[in-house]
Short mmCIF file of C-alpha atoms in Angstrom, two decimals:
data_model
loop_
_atom_site.label_atom_id
_atom_site.label_comp_id
_atom_site.label_asym_id
_atom_site.label_seq_id
_atom_site.Cartn_x
_atom_site.Cartn_y
_atom_site.Cartn_z
CA MET A 28 -17.84 -93.86 -106.04
CA ASP A 29 -20.61 -95.58 -104.06
CA ARG A 30 -19.90 -98.52 -101.78
CA ARG A 31 -21.58 -101.12 -104.02
CA ARG A 32 -19.58 -100.10 -107.07
CA PHE A 33 -16.37 -100.15 -104.99
CA VAL A 34 -17.02 -103.70 -103.68
CA ILE A 35 -17.81 -105.04 -107.17
CA GLY A 36 -14.73 -103.40 -108.62
CA THR A 37 -12.51 -104.76 -105.86
CA ALA A 38 -13.89 -108.29 -106.28
CA ALA A 39 -13.40 -108.18 -110.04
CA ALA A 40 -9.82 -107.05 -109.62
CA ALA A 41 -9.13 -109.87 -107.16
CA LEU A 42 -10.59 -112.48 -109.55
CA ALA A 43 -8.56 -111.12 -112.42
CA ALA A 44 -5.39 -111.34 -110.34
CA ARG A 45 -5.83 -115.01 -109.36
CA PRO A 46 -4.81 -116.67 -112.64
CA VAL A 47 -1.68 -114.53 -112.83
CA PHE A 48 -0.71 -115.57 -109.32
CA ALA A 49 -1.49 -119.25 -110.03
CA GLN A 50 0.72 -119.26 -113.11
CA GLU A 51 3.68 -118.14 -111.03
CA VAL A 52 3.48 -121.14 -108.69
CA TYR A 53 5.31 -124.24 -109.93
CA PRO A 54 4.59 -126.99 -109.33
CA SER A 55 0.96 -126.69 -108.33
CA HIS A 56 -0.07 -130.28 -109.15
CA ALA A 57 1.30 -133.72 -110.01
CA ILE A 58 4.23 -134.22 -112.39
CA THR A 59 4.44 -137.20 -114.75
CA ILE A 60 7.71 -138.74 -115.94
CA ILE A 61 7.25 -140.75 -119.14
CA ASN A 62 9.31 -143.95 -119.07
CA ALA A 63 9.98 -144.86 -122.71
CA PHE A 64 10.85 -148.50 -121.97
CA PRO A 65 9.13 -151.64 -120.62
CA PRO A 66 8.69 -152.17 -116.86
CA GLY A 67 11.62 -153.85 -115.17
CA GLY A 68 14.23 -152.31 -117.45
CA ILE A 69 17.00 -150.01 -116.27
CA ASN A 70 15.02 -146.82 -116.98
CA ASP A 71 12.12 -148.10 -114.91
CA LEU A 72 14.36 -149.28 -112.05
CA VAL A 73 16.16 -145.93 -111.83
CA THR A 74 13.28 -143.54 -112.55
CA ARG A 75 10.76 -144.81 -110.01
CA PRO A 76 12.95 -144.24 -106.94
CA LEU A 77 13.95 -140.86 -108.39
CA ALA A 78 10.29 -139.87 -108.63
CA THR A 79 9.71 -140.94 -105.03
CA ALA A 80 12.73 -138.93 -103.86
CA MET A 81 11.56 -135.82 -105.76
CA GLU A 82 8.10 -135.71 -104.16
CA PRO A 83 9.05 -134.25 -100.74
CA ILE A 84 11.31 -131.72 -102.45
CA LEU A 85 8.68 -130.47 -104.92
CA LYS A 86 5.82 -131.07 -102.45
CA GLN A 87 3.75 -132.63 -105.24
CA PRO A 88 3.17 -136.20 -106.47
CA VAL A 89 5.60 -137.39 -109.14
CA ALA A 90 4.23 -140.33 -111.15
CA VAL A 91 6.00 -142.59 -113.64
CA GLU A 92 3.98 -143.60 -116.71
CA THR A 93 5.25 -146.25 -119.13
CA LYS A 94 4.99 -145.49 -122.86
CA ALA A 95 7.19 -148.21 -124.35
CA GLY A 96 7.77 -149.30 -127.93
CA ALA A 97 9.91 -148.80 -131.04
CA ALA A 98 13.17 -148.82 -129.06
CA GLY A 99 11.96 -145.89 -126.95
CA GLN A 100 10.69 -143.73 -129.81
CA ILE A 101 7.03 -143.85 -128.76
CA GLY A 102 7.70 -142.45 -125.30
CA ALA A 103 10.04 -139.84 -126.74
CA GLN A 104 7.39 -138.66 -129.19
CA VAL A 105 4.77 -138.43 -126.44
CA ALA A 106 7.07 -136.27 -124.32
CA ALA A 107 8.24 -134.13 -127.25
CA SER A 108 4.64 -133.23 -128.13
CA ALA A 109 3.59 -132.56 -124.53
CA LYS A 110 2.87 -129.04 -123.32
CA PRO A 111 6.22 -127.59 -122.13
CA ASP A 112 4.90 -126.59 -118.73
CA GLY A 113 7.10 -128.79 -116.53
CA TYR A 114 4.38 -131.33 -115.79
CA THR A 115 5.45 -133.93 -118.37
CA LEU A 116 9.07 -135.08 -118.31
CA LEU A 117 10.88 -137.95 -120.03
CA SER A 118 13.13 -140.74 -118.80
CA HIS A 119 15.23 -142.02 -121.69
CA ASN A 120 18.63 -143.45 -122.50
CA THR A 121 21.43 -143.51 -125.05
CA GLY A 122 19.10 -144.52 -127.86
CA ILE A 123 17.33 -141.14 -127.90
CA SER A 124 20.38 -139.55 -129.52
CA GLY A 125 20.01 -141.14 -132.96
CA TYR A 126 16.29 -140.95 -133.76
CA ALA A 127 16.66 -138.12 -136.28
CA GLU A 128 19.32 -140.02 -138.23
CA VAL A 129 17.15 -143.16 -138.19
CA ASP A 130 14.24 -141.23 -139.72
CA LYS A 131 16.55 -139.74 -142.37
CA LEU A 132 17.91 -143.21 -143.11
CA PHE A 133 14.43 -144.45 -143.97
CA GLY A 134 13.45 -141.28 -145.83
CA ARG A 135 10.88 -140.31 -143.19
CA PRO A 136 10.14 -136.86 -141.78
CA VAL A 137 12.10 -136.38 -138.57
CA LYS A 138 9.65 -136.95 -135.70
CA THR A 139 11.99 -136.75 -132.71
CA ALA A 140 15.33 -134.96 -132.60
CA ARG A 141 17.69 -133.91 -129.82
CA ALA A 142 16.53 -130.33 -130.29
CA HIS A 143 13.08 -131.32 -129.01
CA PHE A 144 14.40 -131.84 -125.47
CA ILE A 145 16.14 -130.00 -122.66
CA PRO A 146 18.46 -132.33 -120.71
CA LEU A 147 17.86 -131.93 -116.98
CA ALA A 148 20.18 -134.56 -115.53
CA ARG A 149 22.05 -137.75 -116.30
CA LEU A 150 21.55 -140.28 -113.51
CA ILE A 151 23.70 -143.30 -114.37
CA ALA A 152 26.10 -144.48 -117.08
CA ASP A 153 26.09 -148.28 -116.97
CA PRO A 154 29.00 -150.05 -118.70
CA VAL A 155 27.99 -152.36 -121.55
CA LEU A 156 29.35 -155.86 -122.13
CA LEU A 157 29.77 -158.02 -125.22
CA LEU A 158 28.27 -161.36 -124.20
CA VAL A 159 27.81 -164.85 -125.60
CA ASN A 160 25.80 -167.63 -124.03
CA ASP A 161 27.16 -170.80 -122.45
CA GLN A 162 26.54 -172.84 -125.60
CA GLN A 163 29.18 -170.91 -127.54
CA PRO A 164 32.84 -171.98 -127.63
CA TYR A 165 34.30 -168.46 -127.53
CA LYS A 166 36.37 -167.58 -124.47
CA THR A 167 38.01 -164.39 -125.76
CA LEU A 168 37.04 -161.48 -127.96
CA GLN A 169 39.54 -162.51 -130.63
CA GLU A 170 38.11 -166.02 -130.79
CA PHE A 171 34.64 -164.54 -131.22
CA ILE A 172 35.71 -162.13 -133.98
CA GLU A 173 37.51 -164.89 -135.88
CA GLY A 174 34.56 -167.28 -135.47
CA ALA A 175 31.97 -164.72 -136.59
CA LYS A 176 33.98 -163.76 -139.67
CA ALA A 177 34.66 -167.40 -140.55
CA GLN A 178 30.94 -168.25 -140.47
CA PRO A 179 29.08 -165.12 -141.68
CA ASP A 180 25.32 -164.82 -141.05
CA THR A 181 25.37 -167.74 -138.61
CA LEU A 182 25.39 -166.11 -135.18
CA ILE A 183 22.29 -164.16 -134.07
CA PHE A 184 22.66 -160.90 -132.18
CA SER A 185 19.75 -159.85 -129.93
CA SER A 186 19.03 -156.24 -129.01
CA GLY A 187 16.32 -154.20 -127.33
CA GLY A 188 15.19 -152.73 -130.65
CA LEU A 189 16.41 -151.59 -134.05
CA TYR A 190 18.85 -148.67 -133.62
CA GLY A 191 18.18 -148.67 -129.88
CA ALA A 192 20.62 -148.39 -126.98
CA THR A 193 21.60 -152.08 -127.05
CA HIS A 194 21.85 -152.25 -130.85
CA LEU A 195 24.20 -149.28 -131.21
CA PRO A 196 27.16 -150.93 -129.39
CA LEU A 197 27.40 -153.50 -132.19
CA ALA A 198 27.97 -150.66 -134.66
CA TYR A 199 30.66 -149.19 -132.42
CA LEU A 200 32.35 -152.59 -132.30
CA GLU A 201 32.07 -153.30 -136.02
CA LYS A 202 33.49 -149.90 -136.89
CA ALA A 203 36.61 -151.01 -135.03
CA THR A 204 36.77 -154.71 -136.01
CA GLY A 205 35.21 -154.67 -139.46
CA PRO A 206 31.81 -156.24 -140.28
CA LEU A 207 31.05 -159.34 -138.22
CA LYS A 208 28.07 -160.41 -140.36
CA LEU A 209 25.77 -161.23 -137.43
CA ARG A 210 22.04 -161.72 -137.95
CA HIS A 211 20.05 -159.18 -135.93
CA LEU A 212 17.10 -160.10 -133.70
CA PRO A 213 15.49 -156.85 -132.48
CA THR A 214 13.13 -157.23 -129.51
CA ASN A 215 11.01 -154.72 -127.57
CA GLY A 216 13.47 -154.15 -124.74
CA GLY A 217 16.68 -155.19 -123.03
CA GLY A 218 14.88 -157.83 -120.95
CA PRO A 219 13.47 -159.71 -123.97
CA ALA A 220 16.88 -159.50 -125.66
CA ILE A 221 18.48 -161.19 -122.65
CA ILE A 222 15.75 -163.85 -122.62
CA ALA A 223 16.51 -164.53 -126.28
CA ILE A 224 20.20 -165.23 -125.66
CA LEU A 225 19.48 -167.29 -122.54
CA GLY A 226 17.16 -169.48 -124.63
CA ASN A 227 19.71 -169.66 -127.49
CA ASN A 228 17.34 -167.92 -129.87
CA ALA A 229 20.32 -165.57 -130.06
CA GLN A 230 23.95 -166.29 -129.30
CA VAL A 231 25.39 -162.78 -128.88
CA THR A 232 24.21 -159.55 -127.27
CA THR A 233 25.50 -156.27 -125.83
CA GLN A 234 23.87 -155.47 -122.49
CA SER A 235 24.68 -153.58 -119.32
CA VAL A 236 26.56 -155.06 -116.39
CA SER A 237 23.66 -154.63 -113.98
CA ALA A 238 21.13 -156.31 -116.30
CA THR A 239 23.26 -159.40 -116.89
CA LEU A 240 25.36 -159.87 -113.74
CA PRO A 241 23.14 -162.63 -112.22
CA HIS A 242 23.32 -164.61 -115.48
CA ILE A 243 27.10 -164.14 -115.66
CA LYS A 244 27.51 -165.38 -112.10
CA SER A 245 25.34 -168.42 -112.86
CA GLY A 246 27.47 -169.23 -115.92
CA LYS A 247 24.64 -168.77 -118.42
CA LEU A 248 26.30 -165.76 -120.06
CA ARG A 249 29.99 -165.19 -120.74
CA PRO A 250 31.35 -161.63 -121.03
CA LEU A 251 34.15 -161.29 -123.60
CA ALA A 252 34.85 -157.56 -123.24
CA ILE A 253 33.51 -154.40 -121.65
CA PHE A 254 32.93 -151.11 -123.48
CA SER A 255 33.90 -148.84 -120.56
CA ALA A 256 37.15 -146.91 -120.16
CA THR A 257 38.18 -149.02 -117.17
CA ARG A 258 37.39 -152.51 -115.93
CA SER A 259 34.25 -153.03 -113.87
CA LYS A 260 34.73 -153.48 -110.13
CA LEU A 261 32.07 -156.18 -110.34
CA LEU A 262 33.83 -158.01 -113.19
CA PRO A 263 37.54 -157.28 -112.74
CA ASP A 264 38.63 -160.16 -115.02
CA VAL A 265 36.78 -158.83 -118.08
CA PRO A 266 39.11 -156.73 -120.28
CA THR A 267 38.09 -153.42 -121.82
CA LEU A 268 37.96 -153.08 -125.58
CA LYS A 269 40.62 -150.40 -125.31
CA GLU A 270 42.94 -152.86 -123.55
CA LEU A 271 42.39 -155.25 -126.43
CA GLY A 272 43.40 -152.65 -128.99
CA TYR A 273 40.03 -151.23 -130.03
CA ASP A 274 39.36 -147.53 -129.41
CA VAL A 275 35.72 -148.04 -128.40
CA GLU A 276 33.82 -146.67 -125.40
CA TYR A 277 30.08 -146.89 -124.82
CA TYR A 278 27.69 -146.67 -121.87
CA LEU A 279 24.00 -147.23 -121.46
CA TRP A 280 23.11 -144.00 -119.66
CA VAL A 281 19.77 -142.89 -118.25
CA GLY A 282 18.74 -139.24 -118.32
CA ILE A 283 15.76 -137.03 -117.50
CA PHE A 284 14.52 -134.50 -120.06
CA ALA A 285 11.93 -131.73 -120.38
CA PRO A 286 10.23 -130.77 -123.67
CA ASN A 287 11.89 -127.92 -125.51
CA GLY A 288 10.22 -124.60 -124.73
CA THR A 289 9.95 -125.25 -121.00
CA ALA A 290 10.46 -121.96 -119.14
CA PRO A 291 13.98 -121.44 -117.73
CA ALA A 292 12.63 -120.92 -114.20
CA ILE A 293 10.84 -124.27 -114.33
CA VAL A 294 13.93 -125.97 -115.73
CA THR A 295 15.97 -124.57 -112.85
CA THR A 296 13.40 -125.80 -110.32
CA LEU A 297 13.48 -129.29 -111.81
CA ARG A 298 17.26 -129.44 -112.02
CA THR A 299 17.53 -128.36 -108.40
CA ALA A 300 14.97 -130.95 -107.28
CA ILE A 301 16.65 -133.77 -109.19
CA GLY A 302 20.06 -132.72 -107.88
CA LYS A 303 18.82 -132.97 -104.31
CA ALA A 304 16.89 -136.20 -104.94
CA VAL A 305 19.87 -138.13 -106.35
CA GLN A 306 21.93 -137.29 -103.26
CA SER A 307 19.30 -138.67 -100.90
CA ASP A 308 20.06 -141.85 -98.98
CA GLN A 309 16.77 -143.24 -100.27
CA PHE A 310 17.76 -142.91 -103.93
CA LYS A 311 21.33 -144.11 -103.45
CA ALA A 312 20.08 -147.21 -101.63
CA ALA A 313 17.68 -147.91 -104.51
CA LEU A 314 20.59 -147.75 -106.98
CA VAL A 315 22.64 -150.17 -104.90
CA ASN A 316 19.69 -152.58 -104.86
CA VAL A 317 19.70 -152.75 -108.67
CA GLY A 318 23.49 -152.89 -108.98
CA GLN A 319 23.99 -149.30 -110.09
CA GLU A 320 26.25 -146.42 -109.11
CA LEU A 321 25.27 -142.77 -109.34
CA ASP A 322 26.94 -141.06 -112.32
CA TYR A 323 25.16 -137.73 -112.11
CA LEU A 324 25.55 -134.82 -114.49
CA ASP A 325 23.54 -131.62 -114.02
CA GLY A 326 21.79 -130.11 -117.04
CA PRO A 327 24.59 -128.00 -118.60
CA ASP A 328 27.22 -130.73 -118.14
CA PHE A 329 24.75 -133.33 -119.39
CA GLN A 330 24.19 -131.17 -122.49
CA LYS A 331 27.94 -131.06 -123.20
CA PHE A 332 28.18 -134.84 -122.77
CA TRP A 333 25.09 -135.39 -124.92
CA ASP A 334 26.45 -133.24 -127.76
CA ILE A 335 29.51 -135.50 -128.00
CA ASP A 336 27.61 -138.73 -127.39
CA GLY A 337 24.97 -137.74 -129.93
CA LYS A 338 27.53 -137.27 -132.70
CA ARG A 339 28.96 -140.72 -132.00
CA THR A 340 25.46 -142.17 -132.06
CA ASP A 341 24.68 -140.51 -135.38
CA GLU A 342 27.83 -142.07 -136.83
CA ALA A 343 26.79 -145.49 -135.48
CA VAL A 344 23.30 -145.24 -137.01
CA ILE A 345 24.75 -144.24 -140.38
CA PHE A 346 27.24 -147.14 -140.16
CA ILE A 347 24.45 -149.66 -139.46
CA GLY A 348 22.43 -148.26 -142.35
CA ARG A 349 25.31 -148.72 -144.77
CA GLN A 350 25.87 -152.28 -143.59
CA GLY A 351 22.16 -153.12 -143.99
#
């Protein structure tokens, strides 16, 4: 073989090898986390510091992009249809669990199901409260239940969206208490739902402790019960539903997901990066600043939790559908 032919052959072989080598390196460019909810909500407040904490670990930029609407369904659909290459992830919450049942309820093709996602990590599990505003006479859960049943279709319940994470707790409650006959005001996020009850456009809502604590302290909102297994350290005088005789437990959790089909090696890299990021002082300080505590579950444990939580959510969606 002459020298010229050898040089050309060697160069061609090197060029052919480059794409193979490049495919093995992950990540090689920026990662985007889709936030399925409006800015300022709990997903936004938790995901942005997580992204910042992941950057030095992955040695690539990690951006958060908001795709809000339809109680988180728009962002979920964007992420589900993204290329499963590890460069598009999803930040979502409890509401993601019931989308398939919602579509079935309305006779629509299922657009987004739990099978479309790989759970990477659960970050927080924020206890949810049953709240009324300061213009309501109810001081206890029993007074509220009796008042709602005595005057059906009078009180308005605000949520962050139909069948979303702050609508589902009402179904959990009504399964235990019987129908309360509240009128539903769905909004486009937890923030607008809280604004509605503060302005008395609604009188009742179920929202997280962290999202409503300032309004509780100011006296604008009154918590009647908490959906967690134990009382909140921040609100030690608020009884749990279980204490009051109702076997109900519900949290507004935030989790990070990858599209189904993402390579196992990439999933492992992401799980490892998130696991390190959530233990950083930077991320923990950010949680404290928004009134949150880390309640981390790694992928496999998150999957086990999600399987159970998803079944409960399906039951809640079906219950709401029957009531409607």
